[in-house]
Coordinates of C-alpha atoms in Angstrom, one line a residue:
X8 CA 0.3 -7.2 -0.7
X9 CA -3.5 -7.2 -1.3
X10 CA -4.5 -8.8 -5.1
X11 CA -7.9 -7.0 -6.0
X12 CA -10.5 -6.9 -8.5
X13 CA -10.7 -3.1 -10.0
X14 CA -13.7 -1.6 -11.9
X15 CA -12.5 -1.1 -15.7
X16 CA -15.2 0.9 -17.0
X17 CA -14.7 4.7 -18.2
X18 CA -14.3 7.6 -16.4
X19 CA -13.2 11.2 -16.1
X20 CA -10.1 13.0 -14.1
X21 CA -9.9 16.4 -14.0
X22 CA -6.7 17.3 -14.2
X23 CA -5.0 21.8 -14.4
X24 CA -8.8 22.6 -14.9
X25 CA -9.4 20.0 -17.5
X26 CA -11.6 16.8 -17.5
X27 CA -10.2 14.2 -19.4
X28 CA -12.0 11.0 -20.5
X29 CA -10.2 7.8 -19.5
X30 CA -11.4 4.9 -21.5
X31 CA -10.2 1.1 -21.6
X32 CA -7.6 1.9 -23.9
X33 CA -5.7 4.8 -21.3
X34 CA -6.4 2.5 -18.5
X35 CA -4.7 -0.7 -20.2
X36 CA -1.6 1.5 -21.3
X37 CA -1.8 3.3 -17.6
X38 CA 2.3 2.5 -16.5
X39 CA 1.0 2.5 -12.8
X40 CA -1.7 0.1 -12.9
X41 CA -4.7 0.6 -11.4
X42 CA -3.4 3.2 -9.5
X43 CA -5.2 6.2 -12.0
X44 CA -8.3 3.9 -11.2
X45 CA -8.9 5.6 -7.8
X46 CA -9.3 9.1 -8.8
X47 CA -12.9 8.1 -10.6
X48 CA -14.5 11.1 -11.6
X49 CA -12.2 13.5 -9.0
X50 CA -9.8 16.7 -9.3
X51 CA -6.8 15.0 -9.9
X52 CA -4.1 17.9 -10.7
X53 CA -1.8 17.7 -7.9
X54 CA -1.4 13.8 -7.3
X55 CA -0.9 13.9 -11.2
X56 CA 1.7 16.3 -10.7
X57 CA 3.3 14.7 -7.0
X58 CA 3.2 11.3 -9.2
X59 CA 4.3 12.1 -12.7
X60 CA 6.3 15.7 -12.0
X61 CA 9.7 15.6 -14.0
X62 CA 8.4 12.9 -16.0
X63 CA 8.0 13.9 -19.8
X64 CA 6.2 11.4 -21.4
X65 CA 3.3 11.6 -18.8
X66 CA 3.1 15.3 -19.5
X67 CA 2.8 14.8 -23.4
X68 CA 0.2 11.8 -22.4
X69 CA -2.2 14.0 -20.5
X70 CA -1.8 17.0 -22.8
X71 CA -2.8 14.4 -25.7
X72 CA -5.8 13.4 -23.6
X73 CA -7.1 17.5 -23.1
X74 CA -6.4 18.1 -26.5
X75 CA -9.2 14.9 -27.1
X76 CA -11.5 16.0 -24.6
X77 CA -11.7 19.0 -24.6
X78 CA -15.0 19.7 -26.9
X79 CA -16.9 17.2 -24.6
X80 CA -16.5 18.5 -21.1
X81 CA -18.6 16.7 -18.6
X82 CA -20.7 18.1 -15.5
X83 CA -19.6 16.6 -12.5
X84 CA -20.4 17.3 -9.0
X85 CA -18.8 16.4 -6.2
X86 CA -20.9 15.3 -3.6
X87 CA -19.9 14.1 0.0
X88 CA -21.5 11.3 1.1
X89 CA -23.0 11.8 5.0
X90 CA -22.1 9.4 7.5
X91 CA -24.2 8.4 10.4
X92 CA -24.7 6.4 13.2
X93 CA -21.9 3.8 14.0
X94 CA -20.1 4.5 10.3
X95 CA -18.4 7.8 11.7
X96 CA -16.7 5.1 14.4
X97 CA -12.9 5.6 12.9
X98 CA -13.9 8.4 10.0
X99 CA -12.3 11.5 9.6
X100 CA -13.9 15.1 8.8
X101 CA -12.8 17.5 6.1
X102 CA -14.7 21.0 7.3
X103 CA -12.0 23.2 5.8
X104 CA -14.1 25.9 3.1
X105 CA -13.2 25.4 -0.8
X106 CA -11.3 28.6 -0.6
X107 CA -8.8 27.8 2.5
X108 CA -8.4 24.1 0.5
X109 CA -7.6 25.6 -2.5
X110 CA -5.0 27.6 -0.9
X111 CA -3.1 24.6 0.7
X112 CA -3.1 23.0 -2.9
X113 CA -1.2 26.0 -4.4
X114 CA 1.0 26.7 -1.3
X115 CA 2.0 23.1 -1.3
X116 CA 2.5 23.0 -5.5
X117 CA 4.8 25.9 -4.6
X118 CA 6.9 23.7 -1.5
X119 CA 7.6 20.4 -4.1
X120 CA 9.0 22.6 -6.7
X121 CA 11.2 24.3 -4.1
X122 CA 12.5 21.3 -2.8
X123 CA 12.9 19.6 -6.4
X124 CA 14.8 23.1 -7.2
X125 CA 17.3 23.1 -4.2
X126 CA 18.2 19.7 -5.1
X127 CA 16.4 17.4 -2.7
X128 CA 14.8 14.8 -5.8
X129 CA 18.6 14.1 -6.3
X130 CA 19.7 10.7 -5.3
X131 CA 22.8 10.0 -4.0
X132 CA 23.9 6.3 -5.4
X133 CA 26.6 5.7 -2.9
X134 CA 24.1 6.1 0.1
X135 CA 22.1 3.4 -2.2
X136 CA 24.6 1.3 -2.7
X137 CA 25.2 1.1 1.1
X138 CA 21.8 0.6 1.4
X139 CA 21.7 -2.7 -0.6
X140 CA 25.1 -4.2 1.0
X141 CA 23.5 -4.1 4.2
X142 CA 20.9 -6.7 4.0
X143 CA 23.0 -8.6 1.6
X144 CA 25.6 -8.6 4.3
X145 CA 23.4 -9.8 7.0
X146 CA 22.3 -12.7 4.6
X147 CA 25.8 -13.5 4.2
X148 CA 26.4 -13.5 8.1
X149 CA 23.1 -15.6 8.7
X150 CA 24.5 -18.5 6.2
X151 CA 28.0 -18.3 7.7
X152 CA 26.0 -18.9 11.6
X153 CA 24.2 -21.4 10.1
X154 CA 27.0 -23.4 8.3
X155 CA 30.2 -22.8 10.7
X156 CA 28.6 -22.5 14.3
X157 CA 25.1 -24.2 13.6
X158 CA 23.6 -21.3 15.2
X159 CA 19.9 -21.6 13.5
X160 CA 17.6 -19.4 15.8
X161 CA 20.3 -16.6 15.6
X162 CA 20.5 -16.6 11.7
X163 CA 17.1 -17.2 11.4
X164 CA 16.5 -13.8 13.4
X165 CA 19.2 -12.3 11.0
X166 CA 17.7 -13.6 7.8
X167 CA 14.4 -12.2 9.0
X168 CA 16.0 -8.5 9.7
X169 CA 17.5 -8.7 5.9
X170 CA 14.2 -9.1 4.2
X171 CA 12.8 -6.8 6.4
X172 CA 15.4 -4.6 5.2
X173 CA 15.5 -5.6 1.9
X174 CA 12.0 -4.8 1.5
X175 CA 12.6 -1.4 2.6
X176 CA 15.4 -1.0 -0.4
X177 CA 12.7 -2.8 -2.8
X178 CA 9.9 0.1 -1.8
X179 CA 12.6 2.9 -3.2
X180 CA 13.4 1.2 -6.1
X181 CA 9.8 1.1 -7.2
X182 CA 9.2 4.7 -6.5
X183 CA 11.9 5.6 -8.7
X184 CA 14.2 6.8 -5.9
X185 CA 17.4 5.7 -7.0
X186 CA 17.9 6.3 -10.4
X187 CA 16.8 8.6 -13.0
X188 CA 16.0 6.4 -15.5
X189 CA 12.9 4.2 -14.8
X190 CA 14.5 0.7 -16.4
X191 CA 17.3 0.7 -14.1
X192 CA 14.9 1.0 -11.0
X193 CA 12.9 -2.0 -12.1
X194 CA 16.2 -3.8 -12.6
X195 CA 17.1 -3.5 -9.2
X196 CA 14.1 -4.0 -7.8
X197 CA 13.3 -7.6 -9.7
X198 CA 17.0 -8.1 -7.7
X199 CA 16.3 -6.9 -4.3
X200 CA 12.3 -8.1 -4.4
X201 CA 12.0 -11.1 -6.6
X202 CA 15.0 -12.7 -6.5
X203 CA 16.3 -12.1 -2.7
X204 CA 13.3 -12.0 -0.9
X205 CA 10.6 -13.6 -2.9
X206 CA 8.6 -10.4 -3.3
X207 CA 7.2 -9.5 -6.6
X208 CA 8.2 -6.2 -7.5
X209 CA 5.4 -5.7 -10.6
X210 CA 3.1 -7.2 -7.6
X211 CA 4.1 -4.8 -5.1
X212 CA 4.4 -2.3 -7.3
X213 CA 0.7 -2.6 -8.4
X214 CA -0.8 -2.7 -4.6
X215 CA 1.6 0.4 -3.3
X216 CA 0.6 3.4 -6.0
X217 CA -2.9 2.7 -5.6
X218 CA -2.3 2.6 -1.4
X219 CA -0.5 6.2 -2.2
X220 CA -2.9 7.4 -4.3
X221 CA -6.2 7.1 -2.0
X222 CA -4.7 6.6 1.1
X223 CA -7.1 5.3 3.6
X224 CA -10.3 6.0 1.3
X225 CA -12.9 3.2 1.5
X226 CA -13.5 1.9 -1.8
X227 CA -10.6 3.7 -3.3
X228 CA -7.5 2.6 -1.6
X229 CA -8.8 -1.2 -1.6
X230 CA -10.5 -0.9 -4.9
X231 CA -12.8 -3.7 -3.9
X232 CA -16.5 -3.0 -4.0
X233 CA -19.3 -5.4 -2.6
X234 CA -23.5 -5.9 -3.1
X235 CA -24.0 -7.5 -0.5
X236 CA -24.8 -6.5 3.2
X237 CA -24.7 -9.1 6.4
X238 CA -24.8 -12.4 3.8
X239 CA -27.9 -12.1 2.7
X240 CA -29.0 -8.0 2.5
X241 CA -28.8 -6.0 -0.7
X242 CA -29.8 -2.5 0.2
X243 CA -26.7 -0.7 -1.2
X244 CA -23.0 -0.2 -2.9
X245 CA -20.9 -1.3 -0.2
X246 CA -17.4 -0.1 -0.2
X247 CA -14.4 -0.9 2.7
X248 CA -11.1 0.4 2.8
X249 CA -7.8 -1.1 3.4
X250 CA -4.0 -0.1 3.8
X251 CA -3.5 -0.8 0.2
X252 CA -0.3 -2.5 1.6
X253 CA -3.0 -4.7 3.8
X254 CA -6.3 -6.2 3.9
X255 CA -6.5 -7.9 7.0
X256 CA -10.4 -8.8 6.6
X257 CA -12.1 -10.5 7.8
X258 CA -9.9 -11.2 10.7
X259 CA -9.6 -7.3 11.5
X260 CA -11.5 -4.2 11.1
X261 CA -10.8 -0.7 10.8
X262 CA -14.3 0.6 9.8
X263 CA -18.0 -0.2 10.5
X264 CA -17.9 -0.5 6.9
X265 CA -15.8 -3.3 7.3
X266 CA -17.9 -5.3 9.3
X267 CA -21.3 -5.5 6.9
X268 CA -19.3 -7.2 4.4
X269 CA -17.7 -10.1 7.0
X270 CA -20.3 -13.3 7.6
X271 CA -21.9 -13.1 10.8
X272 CA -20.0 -15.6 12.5
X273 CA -16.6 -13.7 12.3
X274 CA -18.6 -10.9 14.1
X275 CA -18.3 -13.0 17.4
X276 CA -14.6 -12.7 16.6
X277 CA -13.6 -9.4 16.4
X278 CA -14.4 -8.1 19.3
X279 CA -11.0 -9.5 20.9
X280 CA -8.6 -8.2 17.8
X281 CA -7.6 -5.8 20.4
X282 CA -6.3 -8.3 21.8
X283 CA -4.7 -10.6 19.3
X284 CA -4.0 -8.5 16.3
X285 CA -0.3 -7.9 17.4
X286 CA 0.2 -11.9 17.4
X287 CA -0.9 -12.6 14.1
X288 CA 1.4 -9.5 12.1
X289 CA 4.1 -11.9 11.6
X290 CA 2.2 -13.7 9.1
X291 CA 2.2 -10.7 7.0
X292 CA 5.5 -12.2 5.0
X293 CA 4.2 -15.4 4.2
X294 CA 0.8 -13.9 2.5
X295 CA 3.1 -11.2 0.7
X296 CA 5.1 -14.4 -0.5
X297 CA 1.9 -16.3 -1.7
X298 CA 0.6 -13.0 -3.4
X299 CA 3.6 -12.3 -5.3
X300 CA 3.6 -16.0 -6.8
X301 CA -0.3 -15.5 -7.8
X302 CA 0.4 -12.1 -9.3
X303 CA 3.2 -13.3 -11.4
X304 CA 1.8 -16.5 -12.6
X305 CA -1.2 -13.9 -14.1
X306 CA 1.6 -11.2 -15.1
X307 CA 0.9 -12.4 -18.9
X308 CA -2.9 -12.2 -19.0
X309 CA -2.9 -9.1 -16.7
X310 CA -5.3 -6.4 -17.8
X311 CA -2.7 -3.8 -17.8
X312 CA 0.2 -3.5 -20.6
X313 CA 2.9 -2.9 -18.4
X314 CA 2.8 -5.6 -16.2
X315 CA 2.3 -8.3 -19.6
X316 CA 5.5 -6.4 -21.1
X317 CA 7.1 -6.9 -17.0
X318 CA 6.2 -10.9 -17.5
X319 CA 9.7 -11.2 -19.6
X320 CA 11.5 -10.3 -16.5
X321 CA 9.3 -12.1 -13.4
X322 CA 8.4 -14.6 -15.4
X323 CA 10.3 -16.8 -17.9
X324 CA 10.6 -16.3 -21.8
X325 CA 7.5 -18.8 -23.2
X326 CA 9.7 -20.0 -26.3
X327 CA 13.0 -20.6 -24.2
X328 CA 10.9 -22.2 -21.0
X329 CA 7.7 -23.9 -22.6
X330 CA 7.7 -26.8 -20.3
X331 CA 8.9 -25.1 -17.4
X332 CA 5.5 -22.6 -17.9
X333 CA 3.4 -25.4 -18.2
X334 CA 4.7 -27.7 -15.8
X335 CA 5.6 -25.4 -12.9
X336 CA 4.2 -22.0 -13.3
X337 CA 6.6 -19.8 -11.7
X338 CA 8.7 -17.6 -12.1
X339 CA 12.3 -17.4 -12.9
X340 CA 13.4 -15.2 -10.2
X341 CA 11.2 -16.3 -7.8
X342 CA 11.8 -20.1 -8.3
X343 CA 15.4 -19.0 -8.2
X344 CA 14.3 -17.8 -4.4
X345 CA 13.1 -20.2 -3.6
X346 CA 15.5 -23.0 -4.8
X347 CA 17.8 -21.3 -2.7
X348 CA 15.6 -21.0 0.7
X349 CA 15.1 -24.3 0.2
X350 CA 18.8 -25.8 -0.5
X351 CA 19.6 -23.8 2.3
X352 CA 17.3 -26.0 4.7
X353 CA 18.8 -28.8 2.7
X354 CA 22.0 -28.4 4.5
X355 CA 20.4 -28.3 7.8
X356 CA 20.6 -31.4 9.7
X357 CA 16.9 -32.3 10.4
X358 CA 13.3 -31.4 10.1
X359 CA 12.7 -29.8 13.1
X360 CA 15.4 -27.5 12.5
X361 CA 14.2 -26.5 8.9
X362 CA 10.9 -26.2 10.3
X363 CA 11.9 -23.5 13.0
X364 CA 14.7 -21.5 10.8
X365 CA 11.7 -21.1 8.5
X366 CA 9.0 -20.3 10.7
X367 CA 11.3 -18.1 12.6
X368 CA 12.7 -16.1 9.4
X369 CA 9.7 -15.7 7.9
X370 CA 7.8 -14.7 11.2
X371 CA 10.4 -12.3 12.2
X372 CA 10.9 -10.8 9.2
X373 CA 7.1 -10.5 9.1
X374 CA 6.6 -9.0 12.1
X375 CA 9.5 -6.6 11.3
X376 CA 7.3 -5.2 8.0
X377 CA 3.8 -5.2 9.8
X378 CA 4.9 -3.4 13.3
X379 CA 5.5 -0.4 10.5
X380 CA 3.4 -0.2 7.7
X381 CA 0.2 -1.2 10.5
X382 CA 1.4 2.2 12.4
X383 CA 1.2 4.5 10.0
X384 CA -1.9 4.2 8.6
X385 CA -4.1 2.1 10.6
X386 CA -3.8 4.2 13.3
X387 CA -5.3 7.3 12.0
X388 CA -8.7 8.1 10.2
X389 CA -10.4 7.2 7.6
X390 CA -12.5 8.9 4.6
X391 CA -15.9 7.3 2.8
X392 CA -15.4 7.1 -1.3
X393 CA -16.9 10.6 -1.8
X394 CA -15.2 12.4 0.3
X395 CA -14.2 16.0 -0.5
X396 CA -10.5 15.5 1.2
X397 CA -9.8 13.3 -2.0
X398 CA -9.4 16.7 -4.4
X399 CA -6.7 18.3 -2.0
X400 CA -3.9 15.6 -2.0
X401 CA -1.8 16.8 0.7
X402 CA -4.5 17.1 2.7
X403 CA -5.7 13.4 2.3
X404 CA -1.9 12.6 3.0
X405 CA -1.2 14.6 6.2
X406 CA -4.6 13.7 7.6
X407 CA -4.3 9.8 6.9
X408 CA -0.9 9.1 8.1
X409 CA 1.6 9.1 11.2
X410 CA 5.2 9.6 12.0
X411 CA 7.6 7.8 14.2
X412 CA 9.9 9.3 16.5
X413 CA 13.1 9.9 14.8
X414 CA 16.3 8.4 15.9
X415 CA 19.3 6.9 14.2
X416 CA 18.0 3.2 14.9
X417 CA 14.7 4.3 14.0
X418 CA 15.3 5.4 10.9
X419 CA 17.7 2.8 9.6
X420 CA 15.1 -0.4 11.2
X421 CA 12.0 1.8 9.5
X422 CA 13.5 2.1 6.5
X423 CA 13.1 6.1 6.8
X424 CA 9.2 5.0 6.8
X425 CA 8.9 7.0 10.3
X426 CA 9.0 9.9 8.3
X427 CA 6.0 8.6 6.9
X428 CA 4.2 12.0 6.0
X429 CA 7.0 13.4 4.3
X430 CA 7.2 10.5 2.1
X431 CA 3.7 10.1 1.2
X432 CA 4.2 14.1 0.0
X433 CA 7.1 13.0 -2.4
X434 CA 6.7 9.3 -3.0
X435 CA 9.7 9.7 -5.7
X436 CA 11.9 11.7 -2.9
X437 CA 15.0 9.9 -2.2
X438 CA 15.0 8.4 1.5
X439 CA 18.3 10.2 2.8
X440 CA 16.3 13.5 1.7
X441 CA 13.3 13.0 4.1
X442 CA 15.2 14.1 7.4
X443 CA 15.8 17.5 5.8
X444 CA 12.2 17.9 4.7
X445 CA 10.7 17.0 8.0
X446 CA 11.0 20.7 9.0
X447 CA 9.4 22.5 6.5
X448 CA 6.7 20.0 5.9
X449 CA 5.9 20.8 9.9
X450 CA 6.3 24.4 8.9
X451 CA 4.0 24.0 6.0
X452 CA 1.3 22.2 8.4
X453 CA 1.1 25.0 11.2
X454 CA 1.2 27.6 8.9
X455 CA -2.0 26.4 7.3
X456 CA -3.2 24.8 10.6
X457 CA -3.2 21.0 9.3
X458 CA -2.6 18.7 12.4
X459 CA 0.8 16.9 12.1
X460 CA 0.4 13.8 13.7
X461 CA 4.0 12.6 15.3
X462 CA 4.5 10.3 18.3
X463 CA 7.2 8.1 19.9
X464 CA 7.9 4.6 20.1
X465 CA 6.1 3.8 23.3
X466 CA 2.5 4.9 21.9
X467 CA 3.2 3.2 18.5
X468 CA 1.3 -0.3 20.1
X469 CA -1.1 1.9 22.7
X470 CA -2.1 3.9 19.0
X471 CA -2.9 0.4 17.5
X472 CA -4.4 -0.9 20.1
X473 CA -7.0 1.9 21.0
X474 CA -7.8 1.9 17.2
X475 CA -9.0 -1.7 17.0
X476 CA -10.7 -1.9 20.7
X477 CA -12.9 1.6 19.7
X478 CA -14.3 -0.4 16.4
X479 CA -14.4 -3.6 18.9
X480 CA -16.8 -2.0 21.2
X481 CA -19.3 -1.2 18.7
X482 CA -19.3 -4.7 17.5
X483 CA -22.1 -6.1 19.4
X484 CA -24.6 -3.5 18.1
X485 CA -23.6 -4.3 14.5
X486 CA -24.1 -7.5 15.1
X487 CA -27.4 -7.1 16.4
X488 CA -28.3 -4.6 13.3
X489 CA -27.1 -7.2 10.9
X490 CA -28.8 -10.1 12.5
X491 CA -32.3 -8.2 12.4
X492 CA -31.8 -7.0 8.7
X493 CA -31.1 -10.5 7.7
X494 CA -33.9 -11.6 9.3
X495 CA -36.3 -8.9 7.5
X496 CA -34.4 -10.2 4.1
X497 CA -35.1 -14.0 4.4
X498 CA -38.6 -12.5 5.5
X499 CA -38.8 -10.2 2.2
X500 CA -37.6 -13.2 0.1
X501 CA -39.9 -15.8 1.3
X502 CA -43.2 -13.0 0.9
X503 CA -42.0 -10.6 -1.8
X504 CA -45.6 -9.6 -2.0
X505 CA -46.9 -9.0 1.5

């Protein structure tokens, strides 16, 4: 869970042939967040559509916006940015003609309304409702190790496997898999995130759209934007990119982008993160854990109004809680998490022991979420903030993301999140659907030659690993450019006029 600033001033989506004008006032009443953020001045019809398709009040929302804009159409080009150099290390190309592009965008239109007409949006809430026993269970089976056979490590590895599991049920409830209505989603969600794993679902919730929305487009997906180059150089906008889920700066790197905005001396670093980047994915729980309290301690000052109207439920009722706000600053359902976690290393019978069922939870189940969510996107390329790719969303999708080997164990460990394309194509697509869609979305990709990327379970590390030692390699002569245009700045800035 990455918390980021986002730029707030207006802009312009164009969305069914129409520019509309989004001001502060759409932005702060936006019910995803700072997700509509990342399509700044882009073709936005079919992620508008994927995102907001059988919902009604978005419909009247957008038709409201035409209707205002409509006299004051702007001229807006879109313009690719060239790469060059080292920045291509890790980027992707988008050479398919306007024509062919526009094509793919009305063939795949015509494949989500298929699938939402045969039945395939449908949930099925007994499936769910298995779904959610199961981690609950393996809680339940962790505390009875712990508290009848002192068997620590072992429900320490099971606690670990239920978050990680939970998680998965927490990501479906906040893409409106399960149920129809939208309130009972959130519900469920506050359960399974906030209160049983210490997850903020409004937190989460936040990262994730804007993640789906600009997948793996610098600037856009980490909606974080830097001046400065190397410390000290301000030549240009800078822009990096991250998961969305992850920002793993300045520890690892993805892009050359990445490294002009680390200080120099982390350059000396990365070249190893080949080597160590599988050992430090287990911490991945323990930042979500300290995100989600920072998020919810700001729900009630947040610039958007869904997450201030959210506060009641994350966060406790001022006038009931006053001193409980003041004093404590968390949380409800997360100091309820965490009164628990720590009552239950109450009744263990020393330190050390609490120390290693926590470590041990918390890394496992940490390591359980990263080994996923780092293979399906870091693994594959990567597009600069102007890229063309960003009008054709399944396009952006198919080309920025990676599926796992299917299997029954795989799909029930992964969440169904090895059927990763398929789900970044219909984000609001039930889970037990995904398996039957994985055909035609195959189909759909040869027909209109789009590479399908799909591998097994031994290349899943090898994948990762080649990713980070290719941007490793080329480390030393960014280092080298960095340290010679720093030296030209302090040069510049000591004799402005020589």
């Amino acid at each position: 869970m990455v918390i980021r600033d986002v730029d707030h001033s207006p802009f312009w989506l164009k969305v069914d042939g129409t520019w509309v004008y989004v001001d502060e006032e759409v932005m702060k009443a936006h019910p995803g967040g700072s997700a509509i953020t990342t399509y700044r001045n882009k073709e936005a019809t079919t992620v508008f559509h994927t995102f907001h398709g059988s919902s009604i009040k978005a419909g009247k929302w957008i038709a409201k916006l035409k209707e205002e804009s409509k006299d004051k159409q702007p001229n807006i080009s879109d313009v690719e940015e060239e790469l060059v150099g080292d920045d291509k290390i890790n980027m992707g190309t988008f050479d398919i003609t306007q024509e062919k592009a526009d094509d793919i965008a009305k063939k795949f239109d015509k494949l989500r309304f298929d699938l939402r007409k045969e039945g395939l949006y449908q949930s099925d809430l007994g499936w769910y409702a298995r779904k959610c026993l199961e981690p609950i269970g393996l809680i339940a089976l962790a505390v009875y190790l712990q508290l009848r056979h002192e068997q620590y490590v072992l429900a320490a590895l099971i606690q670990g496997l239920a978050w990680q599991q939970l998680g998965w049920f927490m990501h479906e409830c906040c893409h409106q898999q399960v149920f129809k209505n939208p309130y009972y989603n959130d519900l469920l969600s506050y359960f399974t995130g906030d209160f049983l794993q210490g997850f903020s679902s409004s937190g989460w919730k936040e990262q994730h759209n804007v993640h789906h929305a600009a997948t793996n487009v610098l600037g856009r997906s980490s909606d974080q934007e830097s001046e400065r180059f190397c410390k000290l150089e301000r030549l240009r906008r800078v822009t990096y990119c991250s998961d969305g889920d992850l920002d793993l700066l300045p520890f690892y790197a993805t892009v050359v982008q990445d490294l002009k905005l680390v200080d120099h001396w982390v350059l000396k670093l990365l070249p190893y993160q080949h080597i160590y980047w599988t050992f430090l994915l287990p911490l991945l729980r323990l930042s979500w854990l300290a995100n989600s309290i920072s998020f919810v301690v700001g729900m009630p000052a947040n610039y958007y109004d869904v997450y201030r109207k959210k506060a009641v439920y994350e966060q406790a009722n001022k006038s009931e809680y006053a001193r409980f706000i003041e004093n404590v600053h968390l949380a409800p359902l997360l100091a309820a998490h965490w009164i628990l976690v720590l009552y239950q290393l109450y009744l263990m019978p020393d330190w050390a022991t609490r120390a290693t069922f926590f470590l041990v939870s918390n890394l496992t189940g940490g390591f359980l979420l990263a080994h996923v969510v780092t293979y399906n996107h870091y693994s594959t390329v990567k597009f600069p903030y102007n890229a063309r790719i960003l009008s054709n969303y399944p396009c952006l999708q198919i080309y920025t993301t990676r599926n796992m080997q299917p299997s029954p164990f795989i799909d029930w460990l992964w969440g169904g999140l090895n059927y990763q394309i398929e789900h970044h194509l219909f984000p609001t697509m039930p889970r037990h659907s995904l398996p039957k869609v994985m055909p035609r979305v195959r189909d759909f990709c040869k027909e209109n030659d789009i590479p399908y990327q799909f591998t097994n379970d031994g290349d899943h590390n090898k994948s990762g690993g080649r990713l980070h030692y290719w941007l490793a390699s080329g480390v030393g002569a960014v280092r080298q450019r960095c340290s010679c245009r720093e030296e030209e700045t302090e040069q510049n800035v000591l004799t402005p006029f020589s």
